[in-house]
CSV table of C-alpha atoms and ligand atoms in Angstrom, one decimal:
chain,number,residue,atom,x,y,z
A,1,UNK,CA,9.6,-4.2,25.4
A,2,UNK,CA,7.9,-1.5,22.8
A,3,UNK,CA,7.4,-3.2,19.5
A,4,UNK,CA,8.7,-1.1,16.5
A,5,UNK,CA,7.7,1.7,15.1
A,6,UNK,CA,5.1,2.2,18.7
A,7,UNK,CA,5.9,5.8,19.5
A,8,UNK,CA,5.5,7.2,23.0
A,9,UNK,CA,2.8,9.1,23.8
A,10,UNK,CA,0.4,7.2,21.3
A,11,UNK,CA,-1.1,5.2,23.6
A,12,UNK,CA,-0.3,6.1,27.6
A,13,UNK,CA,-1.9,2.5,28.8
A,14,UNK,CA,0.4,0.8,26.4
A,15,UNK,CA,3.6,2.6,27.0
A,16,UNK,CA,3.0,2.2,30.5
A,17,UNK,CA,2.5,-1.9,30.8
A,18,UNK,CA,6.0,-1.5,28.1
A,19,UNK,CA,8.0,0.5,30.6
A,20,UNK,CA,7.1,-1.5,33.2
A,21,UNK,CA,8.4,-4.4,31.3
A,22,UNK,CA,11.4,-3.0,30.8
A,23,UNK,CA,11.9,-1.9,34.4
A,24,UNK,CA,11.3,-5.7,35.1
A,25,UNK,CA,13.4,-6.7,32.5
A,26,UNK,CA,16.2,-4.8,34.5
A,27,UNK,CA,15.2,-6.0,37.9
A,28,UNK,CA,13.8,-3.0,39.4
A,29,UNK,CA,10.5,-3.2,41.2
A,30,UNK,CA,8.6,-0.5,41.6
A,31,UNK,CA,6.7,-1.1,44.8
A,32,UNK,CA,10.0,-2.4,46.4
A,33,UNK,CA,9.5,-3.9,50.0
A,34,UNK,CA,12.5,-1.8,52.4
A,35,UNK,CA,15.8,-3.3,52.0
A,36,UNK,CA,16.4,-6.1,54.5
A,37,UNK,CA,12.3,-6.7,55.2
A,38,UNK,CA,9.5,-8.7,54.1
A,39,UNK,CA,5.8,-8.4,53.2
A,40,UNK,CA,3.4,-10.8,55.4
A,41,UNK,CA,-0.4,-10.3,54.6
A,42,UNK,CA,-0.5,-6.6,53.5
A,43,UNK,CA,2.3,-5.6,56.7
A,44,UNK,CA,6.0,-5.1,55.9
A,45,UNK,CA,8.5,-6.9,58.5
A,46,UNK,CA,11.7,-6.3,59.3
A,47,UNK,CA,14.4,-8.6,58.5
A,48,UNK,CA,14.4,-10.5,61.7
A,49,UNK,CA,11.7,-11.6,60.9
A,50,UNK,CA,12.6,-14.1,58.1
A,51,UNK,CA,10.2,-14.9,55.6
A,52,UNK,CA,10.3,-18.3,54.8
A,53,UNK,CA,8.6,-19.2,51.6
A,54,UNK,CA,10.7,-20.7,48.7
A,55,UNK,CA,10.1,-19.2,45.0
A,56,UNK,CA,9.9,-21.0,41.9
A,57,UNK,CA,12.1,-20.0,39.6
A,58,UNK,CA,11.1,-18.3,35.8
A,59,UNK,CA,9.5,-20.5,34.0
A,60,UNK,CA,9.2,-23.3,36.5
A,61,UNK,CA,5.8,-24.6,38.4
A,62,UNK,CA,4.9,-22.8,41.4
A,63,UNK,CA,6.3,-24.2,45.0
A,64,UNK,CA,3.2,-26.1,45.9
A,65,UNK,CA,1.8,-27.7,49.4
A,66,UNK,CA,-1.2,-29.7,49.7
A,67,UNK,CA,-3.8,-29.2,52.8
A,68,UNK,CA,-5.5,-33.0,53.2
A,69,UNK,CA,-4.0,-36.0,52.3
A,70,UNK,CA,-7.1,-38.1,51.0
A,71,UNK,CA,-8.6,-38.7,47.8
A,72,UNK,CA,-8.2,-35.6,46.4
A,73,UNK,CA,-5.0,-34.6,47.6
A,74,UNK,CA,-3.2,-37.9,47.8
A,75,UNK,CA,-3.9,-38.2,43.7
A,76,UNK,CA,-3.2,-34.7,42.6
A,77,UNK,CA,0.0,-35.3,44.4
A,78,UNK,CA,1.0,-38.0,42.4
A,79,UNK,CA,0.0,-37.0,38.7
A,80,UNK,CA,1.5,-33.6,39.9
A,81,UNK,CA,4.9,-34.5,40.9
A,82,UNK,CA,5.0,-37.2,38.2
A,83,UNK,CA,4.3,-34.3,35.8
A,84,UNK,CA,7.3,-32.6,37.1
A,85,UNK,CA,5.2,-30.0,39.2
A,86,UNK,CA,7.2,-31.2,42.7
A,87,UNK,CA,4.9,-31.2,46.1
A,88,UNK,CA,7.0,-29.3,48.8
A,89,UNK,CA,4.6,-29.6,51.7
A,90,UNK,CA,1.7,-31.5,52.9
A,91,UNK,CA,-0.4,-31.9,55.6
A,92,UNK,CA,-2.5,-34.1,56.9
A,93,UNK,CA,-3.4,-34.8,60.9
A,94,UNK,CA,-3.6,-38.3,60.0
A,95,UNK,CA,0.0,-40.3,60.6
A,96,UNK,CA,-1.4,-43.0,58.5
A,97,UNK,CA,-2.3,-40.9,55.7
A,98,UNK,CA,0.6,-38.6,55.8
A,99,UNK,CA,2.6,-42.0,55.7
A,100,UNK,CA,0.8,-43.2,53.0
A,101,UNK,CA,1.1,-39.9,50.7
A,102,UNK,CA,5.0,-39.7,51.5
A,103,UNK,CA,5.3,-43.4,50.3
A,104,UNK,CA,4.0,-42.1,46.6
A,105,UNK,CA,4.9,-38.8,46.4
A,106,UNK,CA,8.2,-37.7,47.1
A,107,UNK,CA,7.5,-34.5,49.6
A,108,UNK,CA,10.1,-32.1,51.2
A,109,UNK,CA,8.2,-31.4,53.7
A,110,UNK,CA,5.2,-33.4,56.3
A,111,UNK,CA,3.2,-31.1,58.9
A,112,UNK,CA,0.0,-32.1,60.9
A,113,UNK,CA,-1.2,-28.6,60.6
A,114,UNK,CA,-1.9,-26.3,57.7
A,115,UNK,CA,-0.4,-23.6,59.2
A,116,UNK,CA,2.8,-24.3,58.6
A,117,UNK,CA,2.7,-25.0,54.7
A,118,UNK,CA,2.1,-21.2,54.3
A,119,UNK,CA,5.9,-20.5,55.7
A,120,UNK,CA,7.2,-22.6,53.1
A,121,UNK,CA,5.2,-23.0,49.5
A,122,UNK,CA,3.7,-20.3,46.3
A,123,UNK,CA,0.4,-22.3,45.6
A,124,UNK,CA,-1.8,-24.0,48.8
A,125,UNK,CA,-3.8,-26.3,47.8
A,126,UNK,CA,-6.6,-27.3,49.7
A,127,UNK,CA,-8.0,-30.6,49.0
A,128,UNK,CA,-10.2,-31.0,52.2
A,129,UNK,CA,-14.0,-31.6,52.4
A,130,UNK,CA,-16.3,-28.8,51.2
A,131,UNK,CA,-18.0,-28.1,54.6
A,132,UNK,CA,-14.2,-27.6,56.1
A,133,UNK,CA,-13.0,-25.2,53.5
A,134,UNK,CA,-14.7,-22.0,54.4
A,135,UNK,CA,-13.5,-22.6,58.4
A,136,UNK,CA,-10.0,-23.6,57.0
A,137,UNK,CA,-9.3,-20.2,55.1
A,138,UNK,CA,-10.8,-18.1,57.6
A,139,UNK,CA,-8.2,-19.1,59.8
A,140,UNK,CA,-5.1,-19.1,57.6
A,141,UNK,CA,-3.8,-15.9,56.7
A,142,UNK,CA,-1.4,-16.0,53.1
A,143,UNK,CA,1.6,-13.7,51.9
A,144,UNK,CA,2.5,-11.5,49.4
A,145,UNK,CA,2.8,-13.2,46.2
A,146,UNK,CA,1.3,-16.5,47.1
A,147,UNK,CA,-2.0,-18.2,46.0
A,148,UNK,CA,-4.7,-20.5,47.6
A,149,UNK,CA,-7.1,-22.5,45.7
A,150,UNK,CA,-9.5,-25.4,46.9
A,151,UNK,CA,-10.5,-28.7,44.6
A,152,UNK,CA,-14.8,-28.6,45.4
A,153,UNK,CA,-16.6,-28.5,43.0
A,154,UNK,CA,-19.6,-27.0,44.4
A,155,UNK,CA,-18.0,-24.2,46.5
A,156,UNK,CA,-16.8,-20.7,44.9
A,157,UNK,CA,-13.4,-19.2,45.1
A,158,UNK,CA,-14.7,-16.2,47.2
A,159,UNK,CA,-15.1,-18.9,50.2
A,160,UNK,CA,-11.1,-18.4,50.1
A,161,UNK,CA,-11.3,-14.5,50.7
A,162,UNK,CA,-10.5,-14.6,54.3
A,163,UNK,CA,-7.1,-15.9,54.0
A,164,UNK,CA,-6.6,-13.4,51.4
A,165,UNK,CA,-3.9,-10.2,51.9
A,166,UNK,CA,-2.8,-7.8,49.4
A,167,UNK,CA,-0.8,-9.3,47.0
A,168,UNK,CA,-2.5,-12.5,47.0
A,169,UNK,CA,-4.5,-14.5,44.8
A,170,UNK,CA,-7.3,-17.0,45.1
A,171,UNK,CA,-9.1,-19.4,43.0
A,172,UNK,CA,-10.3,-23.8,42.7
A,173,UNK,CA,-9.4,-26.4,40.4
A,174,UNK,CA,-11.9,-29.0,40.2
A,175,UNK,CA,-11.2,-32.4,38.2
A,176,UNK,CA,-14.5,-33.8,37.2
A,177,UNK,CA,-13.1,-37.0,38.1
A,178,UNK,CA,-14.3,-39.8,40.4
A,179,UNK,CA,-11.4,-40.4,42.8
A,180,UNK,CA,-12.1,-43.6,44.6
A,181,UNK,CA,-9.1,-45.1,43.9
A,182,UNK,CA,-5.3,-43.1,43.5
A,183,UNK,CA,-4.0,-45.2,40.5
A,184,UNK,CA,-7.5,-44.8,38.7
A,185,UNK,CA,-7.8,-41.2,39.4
A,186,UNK,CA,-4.6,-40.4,38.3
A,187,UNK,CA,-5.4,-42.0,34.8
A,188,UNK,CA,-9.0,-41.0,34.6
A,189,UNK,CA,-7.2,-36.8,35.2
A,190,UNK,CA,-6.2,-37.8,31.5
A,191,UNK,CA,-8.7,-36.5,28.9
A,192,UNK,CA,-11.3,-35.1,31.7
A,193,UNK,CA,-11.9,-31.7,32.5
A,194,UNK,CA,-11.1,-29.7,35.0
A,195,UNK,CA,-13.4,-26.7,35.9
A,196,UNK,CA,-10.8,-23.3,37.0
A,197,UNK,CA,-11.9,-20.1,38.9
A,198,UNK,CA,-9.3,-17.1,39.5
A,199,UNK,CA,-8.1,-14.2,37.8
A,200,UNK,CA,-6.6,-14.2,34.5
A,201,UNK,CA,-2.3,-14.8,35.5
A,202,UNK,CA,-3.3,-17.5,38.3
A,203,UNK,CA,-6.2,-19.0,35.9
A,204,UNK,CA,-3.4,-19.1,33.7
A,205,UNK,CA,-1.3,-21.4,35.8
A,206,UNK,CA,-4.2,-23.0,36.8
A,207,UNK,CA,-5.0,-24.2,33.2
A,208,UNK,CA,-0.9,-25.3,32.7
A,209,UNK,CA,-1.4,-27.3,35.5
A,210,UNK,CA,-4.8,-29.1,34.5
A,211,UNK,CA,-2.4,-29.4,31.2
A,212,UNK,CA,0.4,-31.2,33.2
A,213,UNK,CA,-1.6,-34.3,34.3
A,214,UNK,CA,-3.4,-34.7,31.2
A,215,UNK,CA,-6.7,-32.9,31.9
A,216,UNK,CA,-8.3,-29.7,29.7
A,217,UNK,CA,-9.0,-26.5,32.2
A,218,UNK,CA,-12.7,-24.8,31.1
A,219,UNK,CA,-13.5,-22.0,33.4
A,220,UNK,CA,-17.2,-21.5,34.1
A,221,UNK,CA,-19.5,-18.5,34.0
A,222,UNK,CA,-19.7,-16.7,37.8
A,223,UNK,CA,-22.0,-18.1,40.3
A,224,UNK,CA,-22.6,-21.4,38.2
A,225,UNK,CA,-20.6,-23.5,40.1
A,226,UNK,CA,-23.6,-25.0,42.1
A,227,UNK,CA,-25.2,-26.3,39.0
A,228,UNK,CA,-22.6,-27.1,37.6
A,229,UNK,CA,-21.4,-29.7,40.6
A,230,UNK,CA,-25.2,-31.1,41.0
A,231,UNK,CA,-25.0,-32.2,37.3
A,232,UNK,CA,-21.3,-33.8,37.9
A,233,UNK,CA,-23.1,-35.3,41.2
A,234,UNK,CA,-26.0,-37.1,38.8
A,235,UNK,CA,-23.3,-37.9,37.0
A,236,UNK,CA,-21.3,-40.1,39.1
A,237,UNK,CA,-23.3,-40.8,42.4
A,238,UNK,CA,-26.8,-40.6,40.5
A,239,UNK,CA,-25.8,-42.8,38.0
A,240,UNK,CA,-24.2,-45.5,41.0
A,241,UNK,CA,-27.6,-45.0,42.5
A,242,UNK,CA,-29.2,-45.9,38.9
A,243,UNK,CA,-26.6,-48.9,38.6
A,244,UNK,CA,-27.4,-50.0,42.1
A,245,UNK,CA,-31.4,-50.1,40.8
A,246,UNK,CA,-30.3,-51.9,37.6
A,247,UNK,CA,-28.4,-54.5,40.1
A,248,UNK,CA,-31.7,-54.8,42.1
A,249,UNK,CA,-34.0,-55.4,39.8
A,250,UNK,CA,-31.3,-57.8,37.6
A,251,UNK,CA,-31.3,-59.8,40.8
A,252,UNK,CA,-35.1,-60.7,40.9
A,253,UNK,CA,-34.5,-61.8,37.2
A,254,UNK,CA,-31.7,-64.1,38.5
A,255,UNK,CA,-28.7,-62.0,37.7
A,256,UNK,CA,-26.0,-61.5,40.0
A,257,UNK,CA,-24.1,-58.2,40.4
A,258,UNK,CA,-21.7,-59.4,37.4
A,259,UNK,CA,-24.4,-60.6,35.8
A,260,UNK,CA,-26.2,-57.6,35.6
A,261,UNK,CA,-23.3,-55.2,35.1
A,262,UNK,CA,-22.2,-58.0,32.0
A,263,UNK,CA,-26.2,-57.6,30.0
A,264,UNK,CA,-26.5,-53.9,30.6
A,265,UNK,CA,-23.6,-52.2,30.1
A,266,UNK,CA,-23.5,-52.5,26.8
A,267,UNK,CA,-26.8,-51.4,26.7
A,268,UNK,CA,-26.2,-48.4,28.5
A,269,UNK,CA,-22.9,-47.7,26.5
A,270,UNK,CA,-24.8,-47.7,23.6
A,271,UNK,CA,-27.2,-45.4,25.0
A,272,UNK,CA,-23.9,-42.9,26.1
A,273,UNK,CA,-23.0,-43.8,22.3
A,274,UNK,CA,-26.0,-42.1,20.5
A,275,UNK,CA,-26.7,-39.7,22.5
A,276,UNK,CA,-22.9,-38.1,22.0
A,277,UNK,CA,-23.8,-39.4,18.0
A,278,UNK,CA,-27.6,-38.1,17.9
A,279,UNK,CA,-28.1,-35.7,20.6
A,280,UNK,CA,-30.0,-36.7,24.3
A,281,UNK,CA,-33.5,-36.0,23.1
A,282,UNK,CA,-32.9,-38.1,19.9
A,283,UNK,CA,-31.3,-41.0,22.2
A,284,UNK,CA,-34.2,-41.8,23.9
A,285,UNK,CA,-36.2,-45.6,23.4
A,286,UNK,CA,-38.0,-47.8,24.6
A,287,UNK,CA,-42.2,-47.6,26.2
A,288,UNK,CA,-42.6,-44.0,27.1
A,289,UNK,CA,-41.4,-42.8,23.5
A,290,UNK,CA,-44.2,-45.0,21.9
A,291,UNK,CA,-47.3,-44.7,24.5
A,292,UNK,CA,-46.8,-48.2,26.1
A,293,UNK,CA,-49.0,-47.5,28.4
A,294,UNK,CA,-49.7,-52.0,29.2
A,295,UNK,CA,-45.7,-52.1,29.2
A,296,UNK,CA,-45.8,-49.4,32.0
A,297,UNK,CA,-48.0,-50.7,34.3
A,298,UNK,CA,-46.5,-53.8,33.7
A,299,UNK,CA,-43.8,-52.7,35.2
A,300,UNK,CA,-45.2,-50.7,38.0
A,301,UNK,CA,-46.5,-53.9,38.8
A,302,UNK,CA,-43.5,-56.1,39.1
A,303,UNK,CA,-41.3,-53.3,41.2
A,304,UNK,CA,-44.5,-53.0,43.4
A,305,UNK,CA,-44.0,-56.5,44.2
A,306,UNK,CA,-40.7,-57.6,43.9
A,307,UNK,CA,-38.6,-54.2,43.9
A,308,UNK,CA,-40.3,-51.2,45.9
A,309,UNK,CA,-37.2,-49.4,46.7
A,310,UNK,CA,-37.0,-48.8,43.1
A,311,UNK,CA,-40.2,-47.4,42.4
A,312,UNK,CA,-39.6,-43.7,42.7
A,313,UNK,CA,-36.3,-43.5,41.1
A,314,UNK,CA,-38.5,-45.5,37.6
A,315,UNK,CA,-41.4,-43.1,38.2
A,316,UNK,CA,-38.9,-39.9,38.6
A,317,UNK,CA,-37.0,-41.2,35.2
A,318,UNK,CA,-40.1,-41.7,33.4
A,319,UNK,CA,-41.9,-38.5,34.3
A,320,UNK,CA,-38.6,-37.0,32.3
A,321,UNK,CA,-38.4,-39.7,30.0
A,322,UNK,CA,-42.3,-38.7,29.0
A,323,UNK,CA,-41.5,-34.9,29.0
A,324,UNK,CA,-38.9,-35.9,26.6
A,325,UNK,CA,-40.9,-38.0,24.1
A,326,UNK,CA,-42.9,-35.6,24.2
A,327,UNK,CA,-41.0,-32.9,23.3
A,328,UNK,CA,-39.6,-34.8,20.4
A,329,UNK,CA,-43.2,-34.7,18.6
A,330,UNK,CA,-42.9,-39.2,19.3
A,331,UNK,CA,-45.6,-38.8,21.9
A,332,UNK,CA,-49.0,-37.4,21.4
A,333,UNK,CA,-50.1,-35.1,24.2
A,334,UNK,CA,-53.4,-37.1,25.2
A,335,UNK,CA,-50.8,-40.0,25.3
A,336,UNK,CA,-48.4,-38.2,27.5
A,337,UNK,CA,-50.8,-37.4,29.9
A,338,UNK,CA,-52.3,-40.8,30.6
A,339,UNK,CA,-48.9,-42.1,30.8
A,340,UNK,CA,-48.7,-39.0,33.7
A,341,UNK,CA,-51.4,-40.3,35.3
A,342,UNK,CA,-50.3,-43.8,35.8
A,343,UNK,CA,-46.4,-42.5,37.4
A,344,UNK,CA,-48.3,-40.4,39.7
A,345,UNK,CA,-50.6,-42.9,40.5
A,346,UNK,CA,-47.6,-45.4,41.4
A,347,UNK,CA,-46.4,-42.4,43.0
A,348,UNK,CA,-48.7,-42.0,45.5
A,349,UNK,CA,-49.7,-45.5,46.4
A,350,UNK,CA,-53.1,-45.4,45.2
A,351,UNK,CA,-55.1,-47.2,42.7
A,352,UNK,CA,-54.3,-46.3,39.0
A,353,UNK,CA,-56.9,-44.2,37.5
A,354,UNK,CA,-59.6,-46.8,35.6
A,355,UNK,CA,-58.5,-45.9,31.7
B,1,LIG,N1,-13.7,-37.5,46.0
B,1,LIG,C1,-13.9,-37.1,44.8
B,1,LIG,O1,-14.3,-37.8,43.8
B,1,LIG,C2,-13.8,-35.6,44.5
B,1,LIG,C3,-13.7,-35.2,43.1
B,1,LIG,C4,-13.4,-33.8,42.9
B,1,LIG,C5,-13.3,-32.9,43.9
B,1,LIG,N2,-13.5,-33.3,45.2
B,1,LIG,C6,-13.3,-32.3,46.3
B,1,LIG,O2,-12.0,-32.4,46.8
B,1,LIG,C7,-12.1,-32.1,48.2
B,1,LIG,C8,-11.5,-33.2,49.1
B,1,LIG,O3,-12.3,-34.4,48.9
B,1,LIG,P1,-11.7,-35.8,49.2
B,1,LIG,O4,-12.6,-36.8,48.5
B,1,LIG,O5,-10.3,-35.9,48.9
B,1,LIG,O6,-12.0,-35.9,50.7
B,1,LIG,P2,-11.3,-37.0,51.8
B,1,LIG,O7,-10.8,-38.2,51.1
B,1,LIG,O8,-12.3,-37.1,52.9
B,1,LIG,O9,-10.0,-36.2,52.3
B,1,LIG,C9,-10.1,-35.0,53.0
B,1,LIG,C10,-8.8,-34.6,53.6
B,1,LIG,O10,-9.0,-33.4,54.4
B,1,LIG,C11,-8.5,-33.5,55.7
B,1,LIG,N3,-9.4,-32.8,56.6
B,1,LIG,C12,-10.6,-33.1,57.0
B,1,LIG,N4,-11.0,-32.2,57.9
B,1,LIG,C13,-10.0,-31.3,58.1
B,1,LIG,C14,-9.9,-30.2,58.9
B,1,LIG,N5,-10.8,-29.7,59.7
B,1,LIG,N6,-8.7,-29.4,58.8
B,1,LIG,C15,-7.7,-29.8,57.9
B,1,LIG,N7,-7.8,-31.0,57.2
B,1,LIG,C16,-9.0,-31.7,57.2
B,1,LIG,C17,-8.6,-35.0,55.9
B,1,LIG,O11,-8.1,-35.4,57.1
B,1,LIG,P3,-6.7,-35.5,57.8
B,1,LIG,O12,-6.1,-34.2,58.1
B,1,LIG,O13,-7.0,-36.3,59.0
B,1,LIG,O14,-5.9,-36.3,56.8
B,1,LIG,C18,-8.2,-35.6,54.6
B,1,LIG,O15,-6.9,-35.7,54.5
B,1,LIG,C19,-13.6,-31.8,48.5
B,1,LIG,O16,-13.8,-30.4,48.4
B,1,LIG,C20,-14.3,-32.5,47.4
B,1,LIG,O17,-15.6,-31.9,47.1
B,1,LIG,C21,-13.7,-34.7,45.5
């Protein structure tokens, strides 16, 4: 609708997106598909051949289907539908698994096969592993008006282009969530982020539905996404891997798993704690911020011995926890590089240089 007081004419790009409206608004479509007939991919069909798909209605969620019924797909399921965003379809070519996601989200429809899910829903969803996605939408093939996305977090949209036809739209929806468990997952999608690709209307949607299970949508800049997932990788696998070190070395001082997650957590919540209160650079303690250099080797020592599988993954964090100190004006250069010296020492096997 024109606002008041716009006069035609003043603006052609303007009075163009307003008369479209208003065509809309009276239910005529300019690019109208022949009475009786369909679009499928960028072809019109006759009527006999019946297009399937069901359409959300103004104002309500998008007719959804989910590709992959595991982590992923069996959680955004549930905080979907519980959101009132109703799953239509699923697949899965597992029985157990498509069991197992009917038994917590109530589903109209169960298929073994992807292919299917595009005859009936608005938004795919493919929640399958990364290397499968790009194989996947090469061999699906979407309609008019209907939009694919995929949950990795290190793959682009663009991998979705093959199954593209005029019309349609593609983007991916990643939750920066750790989804080992369904129940957790769906409460950790509350206050985490979720990282969106697509154009601005399905981007749009995208965002309301990161909205509708609790989450906040931030849409990165083009071609970051690889970065991006690496850091959310550190993040949740790296820092297991650290926790799994912690555990090792906790063991040769007597702790048990418990035991070591009950001493250092708080330890490394506090850490999380001023670094979000001080900044990461500022956050840093302990011997490499002060030139410890005995404390070091000390240490070398005592994972040579008792805990070698740790070794690289203390040298790698102290060759960035040095970089850091130093950066931070705590270390003194000559300081910084003896302590370099000793890590790559350790690093290579060989005796430390004599000081
Ligand atoms: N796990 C996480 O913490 C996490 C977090 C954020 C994003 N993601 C992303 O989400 C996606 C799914 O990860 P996930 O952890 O849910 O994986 P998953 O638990 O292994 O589930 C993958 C699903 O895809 C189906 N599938 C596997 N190969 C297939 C194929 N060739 N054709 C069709 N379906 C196939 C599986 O098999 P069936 O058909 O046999 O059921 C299963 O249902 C990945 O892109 C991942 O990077 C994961």
């Amino acid at each position: 609708m024109r606002a008041w007081g716009d006069l035609p004419g003043d603006d052609p790009e303007r009075d163009r997106a307003a008369t479209e409206a208003e065509l809309a608004a009276a239910g005529i479509d300019l690019d109208p598909t022949p009475p009786g007939a369909h679009r499928h991919g960028d072809e019109t069909h006759p009527s006999d051949h019946a297009h399937p798909h069901l359409h959300s209605g103004p104002g309500e969620p998008p007719v959804i289907g989910i590709v992959g019924a595991g982590a992923v797909g069996t959680a955004l399921g549930v905080a979907l539908s519980r959101a009132g965003w109703p799953i239509h379809a699923v697949a899965s070519r597992d029985p157990g698994r498509r069991d197992h996601f009917r038994s917590l989200v109530e589903v109209t429809r169960v298929f073994a096969d992807p292919e299917p899910i595009l005859d009936e829903v608005e938004l795919i969803i493919l929640a399958v592993p990364d290397d499968v996605v790009p194989g996947l939408a090469g061999s699906l093939r979407m309609y008019s008006g209907q939009a694919m996305i995929h949950t990795s977090g290190a793959l682009g949209a663009e991998v979705l282009a093959p199954a593209m036809a005029a019309g349609t739209q593609i983007g991916s929806f990643h939750p920066l969530v750790a989804f080992a468990d369904t129940e957790r997952a769906v409460a950790a999608l509350h206050g985490a982020t979720v990282a969106i690709e697509g154009d601005d209307q399905l981007a749009g949607l995208l965002a309301d539905m990161a909205e509708a299970v609790g989450a906040t949508a931030v849409r990165l800049a083009p071609g970051s996404k690889a970065a991006y997932h690496a850091a959310a990788v550190l993040a949740a696998g790296g820092f297991v891997a650290l926790l799994d070190a912690i555990a090792e070395l906790g063991r040769v001082a007597g702790l048990d798993e418990a035991g070591s997650l009950a001493i250092y957590g708080p330890l490394i919540e506090g850490t999380l704690g001023n670094a979000r209160a001080l900044g990461i650079r500022a956050a840093l303690t302990g011997p490499m911020t002060r030139g410890d250099i005995g404390t070091l080797r000390a240490h070398l020592d005592t994972l040579r011995e008792h805990a070698p599988g740790v070794l690289d993954l203390y040298v790698a964090a102290a060759v960035r926890e040095v970089a850091l100190a130093e950066e931070r004006g705590a270390l003194a250069p000559e300081a910084a590089t003896k302590m370099r010296d000793v890590l790559a020492a350790a690093l290579r096997r060989s005796p430390e240089p004599v000081p």
